[in-house]
Coordinates of C-alpha atoms and ligand atoms in Angstrom, one line a residue:
M1243 CA 304.7 -44.7 65.9
P1244 CA 307.4 -47.1 64.9
T1245 CA 309.7 -48.5 67.5
K1246 CA 313.1 -47.1 68.0
K1247 CA 314.7 -50.1 66.4
K1248 CA 312.6 -49.7 63.3
A1249 CA 313.4 -46.0 63.3
N1250 CA 317.1 -46.7 63.4
E1251 CA 316.8 -49.2 60.6
K1252 CA 315.1 -46.7 58.5
A1253 CA 317.6 -44.1 59.3
E1254 CA 320.3 -46.4 58.1
I1255 CA 318.6 -46.9 54.8
A1256 CA 317.8 -43.2 54.4
D1257 CA 321.1 -41.9 55.5
I1258 CA 323.2 -44.4 53.9
E1259 CA 325.3 -41.8 52.1
K1260 CA 325.6 -39.3 54.9
P1261 CA 329.0 -38.5 56.3
A1262 CA 328.6 -40.1 59.7
A1263 CA 331.7 -40.0 61.7
P1264 CA 332.6 -36.4 61.2
V1265 CA 329.2 -35.2 62.4
E1266 CA 329.4 -37.3 65.5
K1267 CA 332.8 -35.8 66.3
A1268 CA 331.6 -32.3 65.6
A1269 CA 328.6 -32.9 67.8
K1270 CA 330.8 -33.7 70.7
K1271 CA 333.1 -30.8 70.4
A1272 CA 331.0 -28.0 69.2
P1273 CA 330.1 -25.3 71.6
A1274 CA 326.7 -25.1 73.2
A1275 CA 324.3 -22.4 72.5
K1276 CA 325.7 -19.0 72.9
K1277 CA 329.0 -20.3 74.0
P1278 CA 331.2 -17.3 74.8
A1279 CA 334.4 -16.7 73.1
A1280 CA 336.3 -19.6 74.5
D1281 CA 335.9 -21.6 71.3
K1282 CA 337.2 -19.5 68.5
T1283 CA 336.4 -21.9 65.7
A1284 CA 333.7 -19.8 64.3
V1285 CA 335.5 -16.6 64.5
K1286 CA 338.5 -18.1 62.9
T1287 CA 336.4 -19.6 60.3
A1288 CA 334.9 -16.2 59.6
E1289 CA 338.1 -14.5 59.4
K1290 CA 339.8 -17.0 57.3
P1291 CA 341.2 -15.2 54.3
V1292 CA 339.7 -16.2 51.0
R1293 CA 341.6 -18.9 49.3
K1294 CA 340.7 -18.0 45.8
P1295 CA 339.7 -14.9 44.0
A1296 CA 336.0 -14.3 44.6
A1297 CA 334.1 -14.8 41.4
K1298 CA 331.0 -12.7 41.4
K1299 CA 327.9 -13.1 39.5
T1300 CA 325.8 -10.4 38.0
S1301 CA 322.5 -12.3 38.1
P1302 CA 321.6 -15.3 40.1
V1303 CA 320.8 -17.2 37.0
E1304 CA 323.6 -16.2 34.8
K1305 CA 326.4 -18.4 33.8
P1306 CA 329.3 -18.0 36.2
V1307 CA 331.7 -15.2 35.3
E1308 CA 334.9 -14.6 37.0
E1309 CA 335.1 -11.1 38.2
P1310 CA 337.6 -9.3 40.3
V1311 CA 337.1 -9.3 44.1
K1312 CA 336.8 -5.5 44.3
K1313 CA 333.8 -5.5 42.1
A1314 CA 332.1 -8.0 44.3
A1315 CA 332.6 -5.8 47.3
T1316 CA 330.7 -2.9 45.7
R1317 CA 327.6 -5.0 45.4
K1318 CA 326.8 -5.3 49.0
S1319 CA 323.7 -3.5 49.8
T1320 CA 324.8 -2.5 53.2
P1321 CA 327.7 -0.2 52.8
K1322 CA 329.5 -0.5 56.1
K1323 CA 332.8 0.9 56.9
A1324 CA 335.0 -2.0 56.3
A1325 CA 334.6 -4.0 59.4
K1326 CA 336.5 -6.6 57.6
K1327 CA 338.2 -5.4 54.6
E1328 CA 339.6 -8.6 53.4
E1329 CA 337.3 -11.1 52.0
T1330 CA 336.4 -14.0 54.2
V1331 CA 334.8 -17.3 53.7
V1332 CA 332.6 -18.7 56.3
S1333 CA 330.9 -21.4 54.4
A1334 CA 331.5 -25.0 54.4
P1335 CA 335.1 -25.5 54.1
V1336 CA 335.5 -28.6 56.2
E1337 CA 339.1 -28.2 56.6
E1338 CA 338.2 -25.2 58.7
S1339 CA 337.2 -27.5 61.5
A1340 CA 340.9 -28.0 62.0
P1341 CA 341.2 -25.2 64.5
V1342 CA 338.9 -27.1 66.9
K1343 CA 341.4 -28.6 69.2
E1344 CA 341.7 -32.4 69.2
T1345 CA 339.4 -32.6 66.2
T1346 CA 340.6 -34.8 63.4
P1347 CA 340.5 -32.7 60.3
V1348 CA 337.3 -33.4 58.5
E1349 CA 337.2 -33.9 54.8
V1350 CA 334.4 -33.0 52.6
P1351 CA 332.8 -36.4 52.3
A1352 CA 333.7 -37.7 48.9
A1353 CA 332.1 -41.0 49.1
P1354 CA 329.2 -42.6 50.7
V1355 CA 329.7 -43.5 54.3
E1356 CA 328.5 -46.6 55.9
A1357 CA 326.9 -45.6 59.1
P1358 CA 323.9 -43.3 59.5
A1359 CA 324.9 -39.7 59.8
A1360 CA 324.0 -37.4 62.6
P1361 CA 322.7 -40.0 64.9
A1362 CA 320.7 -38.9 67.8
E1363 CA 323.8 -39.1 70.0
P1364 CA 323.0 -37.2 73.1
V1365 CA 325.0 -34.1 73.6
E1366 CA 326.5 -33.9 77.0
A1367 CA 325.9 -31.6 79.8
P1368 CA 327.8 -28.5 78.6
V1369 CA 324.6 -27.5 76.8
E1370 CA 323.0 -27.0 80.2
I1371 CA 325.9 -25.1 81.7
E1372 CA 325.8 -22.5 79.0
V1373 CA 322.2 -21.4 79.6
A1374 CA 321.4 -17.9 80.5
P1375 CA 319.6 -17.3 83.9
V1376 CA 315.9 -17.9 83.5
D1377 CA 312.7 -17.3 85.2
G1378 CA 311.9 -19.9 87.8
D1379 CA 308.5 -20.5 86.3
L1380 CA 309.8 -21.4 82.9
P1381 CA 310.1 -25.0 81.9
Q1382 CA 313.7 -26.3 82.1
P1383 CA 316.1 -26.8 80.5
R1384 CA 316.5 -23.8 78.2
R1385 CA 316.9 -24.6 74.5
S1386 CA 318.2 -22.4 71.7
V1387 CA 316.5 -22.6 68.3
A1388 CA 317.3 -20.9 65.0
F1389 CA 314.3 -20.5 62.8
I1390 CA 315.2 -20.3 59.1
G1391 CA 312.5 -19.5 56.6
S1392 CA 311.6 -17.3 53.7
E1393 CA 309.0 -15.0 55.2
C1394 CA 307.9 -13.6 58.5
Y1395 CA 305.2 -11.2 59.5
P1396 CA 305.4 -8.1 59.7
F1397 CA 308.5 -7.9 57.6
V1398 CA 307.2 -9.9 54.7
K1399 CA 304.2 -12.2 54.4
T1400 CA 302.5 -13.9 51.6
G1401 CA 300.6 -16.5 53.5
G1402 CA 300.3 -18.7 56.6
L1403 CA 304.1 -19.4 56.8
G1404 CA 304.6 -15.7 57.5
D1405 CA 302.2 -15.9 60.5
V1406 CA 303.9 -19.0 61.9
M1407 CA 307.4 -17.5 61.6
Y1408 CA 306.1 -14.5 63.6
A1409 CA 304.1 -16.2 66.2
L1410 CA 305.8 -19.5 67.0
P1411 CA 309.1 -17.9 68.0
R1412 CA 307.4 -15.5 70.3
A1413 CA 305.4 -18.4 71.9
L1414 CA 308.6 -20.4 72.3
T1415 CA 310.3 -17.6 74.2
K1416 CA 307.6 -18.2 76.9
Q1417 CA 308.6 -21.9 76.8
N1418 CA 312.2 -21.0 77.8
C1419 CA 313.5 -21.1 74.3
D1420 CA 316.1 -18.7 73.0
V1421 CA 315.0 -18.0 69.5
K1422 CA 316.8 -16.4 66.6
V1423 CA 314.9 -16.0 63.3
I1424 CA 317.0 -15.9 60.1
L1425 CA 315.3 -14.3 57.1
P1426 CA 316.3 -12.9 53.7
R1427 CA 316.6 -9.2 53.8
Y1428 CA 314.2 -8.5 50.9
K1429 CA 314.2 -5.1 49.5
C1430 CA 310.4 -5.1 49.9
I1431 CA 310.6 -5.1 53.7
P1432 CA 309.0 -1.8 54.8
W1433 CA 311.5 0.9 55.5
K1434 CA 310.2 1.4 59.1
Y1435 CA 311.8 -2.0 59.9
Q1436 CA 314.8 -1.7 57.6
E1437 CA 315.8 1.5 59.4
K1438 CA 315.8 -0.2 62.7
M1439 CA 318.1 -3.0 61.7
V1440 CA 321.6 -3.0 63.1
Y1441 CA 324.6 -4.0 61.1
R1442 CA 325.9 -7.2 62.6
G1443 CA 328.7 -8.2 60.2
E1444 CA 329.6 -9.3 56.8
F1445 CA 331.7 -11.9 55.0
Y1446 CA 332.1 -13.7 51.7
M1447 CA 330.9 -17.2 51.1
D1448 CA 331.7 -19.8 48.5
L1449 CA 328.5 -21.0 47.0
C1450 CA 328.5 -22.7 43.6
A1451 CA 330.2 -25.8 42.3
D1452 CA 333.0 -23.6 40.9
G1453 CA 333.5 -21.8 44.1
R1454 CA 332.1 -18.4 43.2
S1455 CA 332.0 -16.2 46.2
F1456 CA 329.1 -14.1 47.4
Y1457 CA 328.7 -11.2 49.8
V1458 CA 326.7 -12.1 53.0
G1459 CA 325.7 -9.2 55.2
I1460 CA 323.9 -9.7 58.5
M1461 CA 321.5 -7.1 59.7
E1462 CA 319.9 -7.6 63.1
Y1463 CA 316.6 -6.5 64.6
V1464 CA 315.6 -7.4 68.2
W1465 CA 311.9 -7.3 69.0
D1466 CA 310.0 -8.7 71.9
G1467 CA 312.6 -11.2 73.0
V1468 CA 313.2 -12.6 69.5
V1469 CA 316.3 -11.8 67.5
Y1470 CA 315.8 -11.4 63.8
D1471 CA 318.9 -11.7 61.6
F1472 CA 318.4 -10.7 58.0
I1473 CA 320.8 -12.1 55.4
D1474 CA 321.7 -9.3 53.1
N1475 CA 322.7 -9.7 49.5
E1476 CA 321.3 -7.2 47.0
E1477 CA 321.6 -9.4 44.0
F1478 CA 319.4 -12.1 45.4
F1479 CA 316.9 -10.2 47.5
S1480 CA 316.3 -7.0 45.6
A1481 CA 313.1 -8.0 43.8
G1482 CA 309.8 -6.5 44.9
N1483 CA 308.4 -9.9 46.0
P1484 CA 310.0 -12.7 47.9
Y1485 CA 309.0 -15.2 45.3
I1486 CA 309.5 -14.5 41.6
S1487 CA 309.9 -17.6 39.5
L1488 CA 311.7 -20.8 40.1
V1489 CA 314.5 -19.7 37.7
D1490 CA 315.3 -16.9 40.2
D1491 CA 314.2 -18.6 43.4
I1492 CA 316.3 -21.7 43.1
P1493 CA 319.7 -19.9 43.3
K1494 CA 318.3 -17.4 45.8
Y1495 CA 317.3 -20.1 48.3
C1496 CA 320.5 -22.1 47.7
F1497 CA 322.3 -19.0 48.7
F1498 CA 320.0 -18.3 51.6
A1499 CA 320.3 -21.8 53.2
K1500 CA 324.0 -21.8 53.0
A1501 CA 324.4 -18.2 54.1
A1502 CA 322.1 -18.8 57.1
L1503 CA 324.4 -21.6 58.4
A1504 CA 327.5 -19.6 57.6
A1505 CA 326.0 -16.7 59.5
L1506 CA 325.4 -18.8 62.6
N1507 CA 329.1 -19.8 62.5
Y1508 CA 330.1 -16.3 61.9
M1509 CA 328.1 -15.0 64.9
N1510 CA 329.3 -18.0 66.9
W1511 CA 325.7 -18.6 67.9
I1512 CA 325.3 -22.4 67.8
P1513 CA 321.7 -23.4 68.5
D1514 CA 320.6 -26.7 69.9
V1515 CA 318.1 -27.1 67.0
I1516 CA 317.8 -25.5 63.6
H1517 CA 314.1 -25.3 62.7
C1518 CA 313.7 -24.9 58.9
H1519 CA 310.6 -24.1 57.1
D1520 CA 309.4 -25.3 53.7
W1521 CA 311.5 -25.9 50.6
Q1522 CA 313.2 -22.5 50.7
A1523 CA 315.1 -23.6 53.8
A1524 CA 315.1 -27.3 53.1
L1525 CA 318.8 -27.3 52.0
V1526 CA 319.8 -26.4 55.5
P1527 CA 319.8 -30.0 56.8
V1528 CA 321.7 -31.1 53.7
Y1529 CA 324.4 -28.5 54.0
L1530 CA 324.6 -29.1 57.7
R1531 CA 325.4 -32.8 57.3
T1532 CA 327.7 -32.4 54.3
L1533 CA 329.7 -29.2 53.8
F1534 CA 329.2 -27.9 57.4
A1535 CA 329.6 -31.2 59.1
G1536 CA 332.9 -30.3 60.7
T1537 CA 332.1 -26.7 61.6
P1538 CA 330.6 -25.6 64.9
V1539 CA 327.1 -25.3 63.7
G1540 CA 327.3 -29.0 62.6
S1541 CA 326.5 -30.0 66.2
A1542 CA 322.9 -28.7 65.9
K1543 CA 320.0 -30.9 65.2
T1544 CA 317.6 -30.1 62.4
M1545 CA 313.8 -30.0 62.2
L1546 CA 312.1 -29.4 58.9
T1547 CA 308.5 -28.3 58.9
I1548 CA 306.3 -28.7 55.9
H1549 CA 303.8 -25.9 55.7
N1550 CA 302.6 -26.9 52.2
L1551 CA 303.9 -29.9 50.4
R1552 CA 302.8 -28.6 47.1
F1553 CA 305.8 -26.3 46.9
Q1554 CA 309.0 -28.3 46.7
G1555 CA 311.7 -26.4 44.8
I1556 CA 312.2 -28.7 41.8
Y1557 CA 314.6 -28.0 39.0
N1558 CA 317.0 -29.8 36.8
I1559 CA 319.9 -31.6 38.5
P1560 CA 322.7 -29.6 36.8
T1561 CA 321.3 -26.3 37.9
I1562 CA 320.7 -27.3 41.5
Q1563 CA 324.0 -29.2 41.6
Y1564 CA 325.8 -26.1 40.3
W1565 CA 324.2 -23.6 42.6
T1566 CA 324.3 -25.7 45.8
G1567 CA 327.9 -26.8 45.2
L1568 CA 326.9 -30.0 46.9
P1569 CA 328.8 -33.3 46.2
D1570 CA 327.7 -35.8 43.6
Y1571 CA 326.6 -38.4 46.0
V1572 CA 323.6 -36.5 47.3
F1573 CA 322.1 -36.4 43.8
N1574 CA 320.8 -39.9 44.1
I1575 CA 317.2 -41.1 44.2
D1576 CA 317.1 -41.2 48.1
V1577 CA 318.0 -37.6 48.5
F1578 CA 317.7 -35.0 45.7
K1579 CA 316.9 -36.9 42.5
Q1580 CA 313.3 -37.0 41.3
G1581 CA 312.4 -38.8 38.1
Y1582 CA 315.1 -38.9 35.5
Q1583 CA 316.5 -35.4 35.5
D1584 CA 315.2 -33.3 38.3
A1585 CA 316.4 -32.5 41.7
N1586 CA 314.0 -31.7 44.5
M1587 CA 315.2 -29.5 47.3
L1588 CA 312.4 -30.4 49.8
K1589 CA 313.0 -34.1 49.2
A1590 CA 316.6 -33.7 50.0
G1591 CA 315.9 -31.7 53.2
L1592 CA 313.4 -34.4 54.3
A1593 CA 316.0 -37.1 53.9
Y1594 CA 318.6 -35.2 55.9
A1595 CA 316.5 -33.6 58.6
D1596 CA 316.6 -35.2 62.0
M1597 CA 312.9 -34.6 62.4
I1598 CA 310.1 -33.7 60.0
T1599 CA 307.0 -32.0 61.2
T1600 CA 304.0 -30.7 59.5
V1601 CA 301.3 -28.4 60.6
S1602 CA 298.6 -30.9 61.6
N1603 CA 298.2 -34.5 62.5
T1604 CA 295.7 -35.2 59.8
Y1605 CA 298.0 -33.7 57.1
A1606 CA 300.9 -35.7 58.5
G1607 CA 298.9 -38.8 57.6
E1608 CA 297.5 -37.5 54.4
I1609 CA 300.8 -36.6 52.8
Q1610 CA 301.8 -40.2 53.0
T1611 CA 299.1 -41.1 50.5
P1612 CA 299.3 -40.6 46.7
F1613 CA 296.4 -38.2 46.6
Y1614 CA 297.9 -35.7 49.0
G1615 CA 301.6 -36.7 48.7
E1616 CA 302.5 -34.5 45.7
N1617 CA 304.8 -37.3 44.4
L1618 CA 306.6 -37.5 47.7
D1619 CA 304.3 -39.9 49.5
A1620 CA 306.6 -42.9 49.2
H1621 CA 309.6 -40.7 50.4
L1622 CA 307.5 -39.6 53.3
R1623 CA 306.4 -43.1 54.2
H1624 CA 310.0 -44.1 54.2
H1625 CA 310.8 -41.3 56.6
S1626 CA 307.6 -41.6 58.6
Y1627 CA 309.4 -42.6 61.7
K1628 CA 310.6 -39.0 62.2
L1629 CA 307.4 -37.3 60.9
R1630 CA 305.1 -35.6 63.4
G1631 CA 302.1 -33.3 63.1
I1632 CA 301.6 -30.2 65.3
V1633 CA 298.7 -28.0 64.6
N1634 CA 299.4 -24.3 64.2
G1635 CA 298.0 -21.6 66.5
I1636 CA 297.4 -18.0 65.9
D1637 CA 298.9 -15.0 67.7
V1638 CA 296.0 -14.2 70.1
E1639 CA 297.4 -10.7 70.9
L1640 CA 297.5 -9.8 67.2
W1641 CA 294.1 -11.4 66.6
D1642 CA 292.2 -10.0 69.6
S1643 CA 288.8 -8.6 68.8
S1644 CA 288.7 -6.7 72.1
K1645 CA 291.8 -4.6 71.2
D1646 CA 291.5 -4.6 67.4
E1647 CA 291.9 -1.1 66.2
L1648 CA 291.0 -2.0 62.7
L1649 CA 287.4 -2.8 63.7
D1650 CA 284.5 -0.4 63.8
A1651 CA 283.5 -1.9 67.2
S1652 CA 286.0 -3.9 69.2
Y1653 CA 284.3 -6.6 71.2
S1654 CA 285.0 -9.3 73.8
R1655 CA 283.0 -12.4 74.6
K1656 CA 280.6 -10.3 76.8
D1657 CA 279.3 -8.0 74.0
A1658 CA 280.2 -10.1 71.0
L1659 CA 276.7 -10.8 69.8
E1660 CA 275.7 -7.1 69.8
K1661 CA 279.0 -5.8 68.5
K1662 CA 279.3 -8.3 65.7
K1663 CA 276.2 -6.8 64.3
V1664 CA 277.7 -3.3 64.4
N1665 CA 280.7 -4.7 62.6
K1666 CA 278.5 -6.4 60.1
K1667 CA 276.7 -3.2 59.2
A1668 CA 280.0 -1.3 58.9
L1669 CA 281.3 -4.0 56.6
Q1670 CA 278.2 -3.9 54.4
E1671 CA 278.5 -0.1 54.2
R1672 CA 282.2 -0.2 53.4
L1673 CA 281.7 -2.8 50.7
G1674 CA 278.6 -1.4 49.1
L1675 CA 276.4 -4.3 50.2
E1676 CA 272.8 -3.9 51.2
Q1677 CA 272.9 -2.8 54.9
D1678 CA 270.9 -5.3 56.9
E1679 CA 272.1 -6.9 60.1
G1680 CA 269.6 -9.7 59.5
K1681 CA 271.4 -11.0 56.4
F1682 CA 273.6 -14.1 56.7
V1683 CA 277.1 -12.9 55.7
L1684 CA 279.5 -15.5 54.4
G1685 CA 283.2 -14.5 54.2
L1686 CA 286.1 -16.0 52.2
I1687 CA 289.6 -14.8 52.9
S1688 CA 292.0 -16.8 50.8
R1689 CA 294.7 -17.0 48.2
L1690 CA 292.7 -17.7 45.1
T1691 CA 294.3 -20.9 44.0
D1692 CA 293.1 -24.5 43.3
Q1693 CA 294.1 -25.6 46.7
K1694 CA 291.4 -23.5 48.4
G1695 CA 288.4 -25.3 46.9
L1696 CA 287.2 -22.2 45.0
D1697 CA 285.7 -24.2 42.2
L1698 CA 283.2 -25.6 44.8
I1699 CA 282.3 -22.1 45.8
T1700 CA 281.9 -20.8 42.3
A1701 CA 279.7 -23.9 41.5
I1702 CA 277.3 -23.1 44.4
L1703 CA 277.4 -19.4 44.5
P1704 CA 274.2 -18.8 42.5
A1705 CA 272.4 -21.2 44.8
L1706 CA 273.7 -19.4 47.9
I1707 CA 272.3 -16.0 46.9
D1708 CA 268.7 -16.3 48.1
G1709 CA 267.9 -12.7 49.2
N1710 CA 269.0 -13.5 52.8
T1711 CA 272.6 -14.2 52.1
Q1712 CA 275.6 -12.1 51.2
V1713 CA 279.1 -13.2 50.2
V1714 CA 282.2 -11.3 50.8
V1715 CA 285.4 -12.4 49.0
L1716 CA 288.9 -11.1 49.8
G1717 CA 291.9 -12.6 48.0
T1718 CA 294.2 -12.6 45.1
G1719 CA 295.6 -15.3 42.9
D1720 CA 294.8 -17.2 39.7
A1721 CA 293.2 -15.0 37.1
R1722 CA 290.4 -17.4 36.5
Y1723 CA 289.2 -17.2 40.1
E1724 CA 289.7 -13.4 40.3
D1725 CA 287.6 -13.0 37.1
A1726 CA 285.0 -15.4 38.3
F1727 CA 284.5 -13.5 41.6
R1728 CA 284.5 -10.2 39.8
W1729 CA 281.8 -11.5 37.5
F1730 CA 279.7 -12.7 40.5
E1731 CA 280.0 -9.3 42.1
N1732 CA 278.7 -7.7 39.0
E1733 CA 275.9 -10.3 38.6
Y1734 CA 274.7 -10.1 42.2
K1735 CA 275.2 -6.5 43.0
G1736 CA 274.5 -5.7 46.6
S1737 CA 274.8 -9.4 47.6
V1738 CA 278.3 -10.3 46.5
C1739 CA 281.4 -8.2 47.0
S1740 CA 284.7 -9.4 45.6
N1741 CA 287.8 -7.6 46.9
I1742 CA 290.5 -8.8 44.6
M1743 CA 293.4 -7.5 46.7
Y1744 CA 295.6 -8.3 49.7
D1745 CA 294.4 -6.1 52.5
E1746 CA 294.9 -6.7 56.2
S1747 CA 292.4 -4.2 57.3
R1748 CA 289.6 -5.6 55.2
A1749 CA 290.6 -9.1 56.5
H1750 CA 290.0 -7.9 60.1
A1751 CA 286.7 -6.3 59.1
I1752 CA 285.5 -9.5 57.5
Y1753 CA 286.6 -11.7 60.4
A1754 CA 284.6 -9.5 62.7
G1755 CA 281.6 -8.7 60.5
A1756 CA 280.8 -12.0 58.8
D1757 CA 278.7 -14.7 60.4
A1758 CA 280.5 -17.6 58.8
L1759 CA 283.7 -18.1 56.9
L1760 CA 284.2 -20.6 54.0
V1761 CA 287.2 -22.8 53.9
P1762 CA 286.3 -25.7 51.6
S1763 CA 289.9 -26.5 50.7
L1764 CA 291.0 -29.4 48.4
F1765 CA 293.8 -29.8 50.9
E1766 CA 294.8 -27.7 53.8
P1767 CA 298.0 -28.4 55.8
C1768 CA 296.7 -26.5 58.8
G1769 CA 294.8 -23.3 57.7
L1770 CA 294.8 -20.2 59.8
T1771 CA 291.7 -18.5 58.6
Q1772 CA 289.4 -20.9 60.4
L1773 CA 291.3 -20.3 63.6
I1774 CA 291.1 -16.6 63.3
A1775 CA 287.4 -16.8 62.4
M1776 CA 286.7 -18.8 65.5
R1777 CA 288.6 -16.4 67.7
Y1778 CA 286.4 -13.6 66.2
G1779 CA 283.2 -15.6 66.8
T1780 CA 282.7 -16.3 63.1
I1781 CA 281.6 -19.8 62.4
P1782 CA 283.8 -21.8 60.0
V1783 CA 282.4 -23.9 57.3
V1784 CA 285.2 -26.3 56.3
R1785 CA 286.1 -29.4 54.4
E1786 CA 287.3 -32.2 56.7
T1787 CA 290.9 -32.2 55.5
G1788 CA 294.3 -31.5 57.1
G1789 CA 294.2 -29.0 59.9
L1790 CA 290.6 -28.0 59.2
K1791 CA 289.6 -31.5 60.4
D1792 CA 291.9 -31.2 63.4
T1793 CA 290.7 -27.8 64.5
V1794 CA 287.0 -27.6 63.7
Q1795 CA 284.7 -29.9 65.5
P1796 CA 281.5 -30.4 63.6
Y1797 CA 278.4 -29.0 65.1
N1798 CA 276.2 -31.5 66.9
Q1799 CA 272.7 -30.2 67.3
Y1800 CA 271.7 -33.0 69.8
V1801 CA 274.3 -32.2 72.4
G1802 CA 275.0 -28.6 71.5
E1803 CA 278.7 -29.1 70.8
G1804 CA 281.1 -28.3 68.0
N1805 CA 282.6 -25.2 66.5
G1806 CA 281.5 -25.2 62.8
F1807 CA 280.0 -27.0 59.9
T1808 CA 282.0 -29.6 58.0
F1809 CA 281.7 -31.9 55.0
D1810 CA 284.0 -34.6 53.8
R1811 CA 284.2 -35.4 50.1
Y1812 CA 285.3 -32.7 47.7
E1813 CA 281.9 -32.1 46.2
A1814 CA 280.1 -28.9 45.6
G1815 CA 276.8 -30.4 46.7
L1816 CA 278.3 -31.3 50.1
L1817 CA 279.6 -27.7 50.5
L1818 CA 276.1 -26.4 49.7
D1819 CA 274.6 -28.8 52.2
A1820 CA 277.0 -27.6 54.9
V1821 CA 276.3 -23.9 54.2
N1822 CA 272.5 -24.7 54.3
R1823 CA 272.9 -26.5 57.6
A1824 CA 274.6 -23.4 58.9
K1825 CA 271.9 -21.1 57.6
T1826 CA 269.2 -23.3 59.1
V1827 CA 270.7 -23.0 62.5
Y1828 CA 271.4 -19.2 62.0
F1829 CA 267.8 -18.4 60.9
T1830 CA 265.8 -20.9 62.9
E1831 CA 267.8 -21.7 66.1
R1832 CA 269.6 -18.5 66.8
E1833 CA 270.2 -19.4 70.4
S1834 CA 272.2 -22.4 69.3
W1835 CA 274.0 -20.3 66.8
D1836 CA 274.9 -17.7 69.4
A1837 CA 276.1 -20.3 71.8
M1838 CA 278.4 -21.6 69.1
V1839 CA 279.7 -18.1 68.5
L1840 CA 280.7 -17.8 72.2
R1841 CA 282.1 -21.4 72.2
D1842 CA 284.3 -20.6 69.3
M1843 CA 285.5 -17.4 71.0
D1844 CA 286.4 -19.5 74.0
K1845 CA 288.3 -22.1 72.1
D1846 CA 292.0 -22.1 72.7
V1847 CA 293.6 -21.3 69.4
S1848 CA 296.7 -19.8 70.8
W1849 CA 300.3 -21.0 70.1
D1850 CA 300.8 -22.1 73.7
N1851 CA 299.8 -25.7 73.2
S1852 CA 301.7 -26.0 69.9
A1853 CA 304.8 -24.3 71.3
K1854 CA 304.8 -26.8 74.2
Q1855 CA 304.7 -29.6 71.7
Y1856 CA 307.5 -28.1 69.6
R1857 CA 309.6 -27.7 72.7
A1858 CA 309.0 -31.3 73.6
L1859 CA 310.3 -32.3 70.1
Y1860 CA 313.4 -30.0 70.5
L1861 CA 314.1 -31.8 73.7
E1862 CA 313.7 -35.1 72.0
L1863 CA 316.3 -34.0 69.5
K1864 CA 318.6 -32.6 72.1
P1865 CA 317.7 -34.3 75.4
Ligands
ADP1129 P1 297.8 -20.1 53.2 O1 299.0 -20.1 54.0 O2 297.6 -21.5 52.5 O3 297.6 -19.0 52.3 P2 296.4 -19.9 55.7 O4 294.9 -20.0 56.0 O5 297.3 -20.8 56.4 O6 296.5 -20.0 54.1 O7 296.9 -18.4 56.0 C1 296.3 -17.3 55.3 C2 296.7 -16.0 56.0 O8 296.8 -15.0 55.1 C3 295.7 -15.6 57.1 O9 296.3 -14.9 58.1 C4 294.7 -14.7 56.2 O10 294.0 -13.8 57.1 C5 295.7 -14.0 55.4 N1 295.2 -13.6 54.1 C6 295.0 -14.4 53.0 N2 294.5 -13.7 51.9 C7 294.5 -12.4 52.4 C8 294.1 -11.2 51.7 N3 293.7 -11.1 50.5 N4 294.2 -10.1 52.5 C9 294.6 -10.1 53.8 N5 295.0 -11.2 54.4 C10 294.9 -12.4 53.7

């Protein structure tokens, strides 16, 4: 880890254009978490009448069209009796910091500023004074954290990010953190959750370069100690899926990032740390240190977690500049600019975040290399002084084979060896495979994309099917993989079953009924399937990359240690060798295999450890 001095030097280079002074001032004066009404800044901000007619758009990608204010109001998806009839602007306006007593009015930074912005200047004691009474056993001091991200189980989930957004906040509440999760209110969120949401407020917010104004509704849902605030805007969030295409997604997440910050000001809930996730929330640190620098939320520190570097939110500069409404000076090569004409939202967020984390130590190192760096390796090396890796956990209550109602036979460590056979037979029956508990069942639960090493699997699949082995695939994704697996199912009827679908219940059945799970990824930031597999006593066969390397210790037959079978280089032959090693142990040294099953079930894959590490980083940001 670089020294502090080096870190500061780097910060100076990286942040050369950030608006330093205003942020520092704001940091001193802003209220601490959940500060009660004493400081009215946020409220005033929220209630400030609109200064210009609110131009509304009809589609996120359309050219701006000036429309009357009234029309805009009809678009909100949460028809609430006019809590605030008049339009209000919560966003950005730096002049709005003026109501904060003794604060010099803050200007929107028009030119590069000399000193590094948002230095890790400690925030004084008041933060401590504000905390709610807490359990004596909980670690002190209490910290408040706002999670901002684009998906969260069980509301909406397309992959591992959804799991993390669900489980980490819950684990953090046990670490004496006060967590609020801010999400888009997608129309596809199941009605059973939508109907429980409570209207929390609404306002209008300037977004684009020409100041077009947009409705922002806040719907709240409190569940198990975590507060979920959904940002409501029908124009942006009415599609069936969270992600559509970049053309739609870029404006959507520009809006979301800014609206999330504006909502925090509006609710007067100023967290110690804002923890943003992936490119969809990467603009948060940029907005915070520019347009929101003088507002109450400007006192928060930011952490940006990379769940998958492959997705960055890249589009041409004029489009992103227009939609973000951010000043020219951030569209330089150190912040947004990539190549000659593109702007990269993740890159900008990484430049402005106070801390960057990614979901495993190995991946934190890998992404600084050209092979894994997705064209951001140099940028990440430059910011490496603030880059850390913390491996994900899984929600061990959600993934608990002893209470899993989706299984044919729930099981604990005590009866796992017997009950896994029952689940295997049930799986075989359900999927139309030959029913034989003696067969070696290999599972694959995955998005079907290049990242997941599927070309290695398709290359070796014929060699795997030897009469004693069955392969069960569950996933959706690229047509070529979907088609390939369908073809294999047809070719090896009774031995291969391809479930080209997203199905939680099948996933549970496979985790419980399979003997081993394949995860031969080309790259894998952390990976959750291998963790779930181990928790269910299913042995992972993984490539030694990213989080797979950090979480699966290779089996060592001499000392009887390890959790799975691993291979290093991305080669089909090495995957085949790893599977064959697994099969050898399974068929010829069953005691060793069974011991590994129990060892894996014992392994701590919970969030507890990771949550402690995140908490330590929050304290590093806000001592
Ligand atoms: P990624 O986030 O790259 O997709 P992870 O391994 O981090 O991969 O997380 C994948 C998560 O999604 C796991 O919880 C896994 O069980 C789940 N999952 C993936 N594909 C499916 C599917 N087709 N049906 C049900 N669950 C799935």
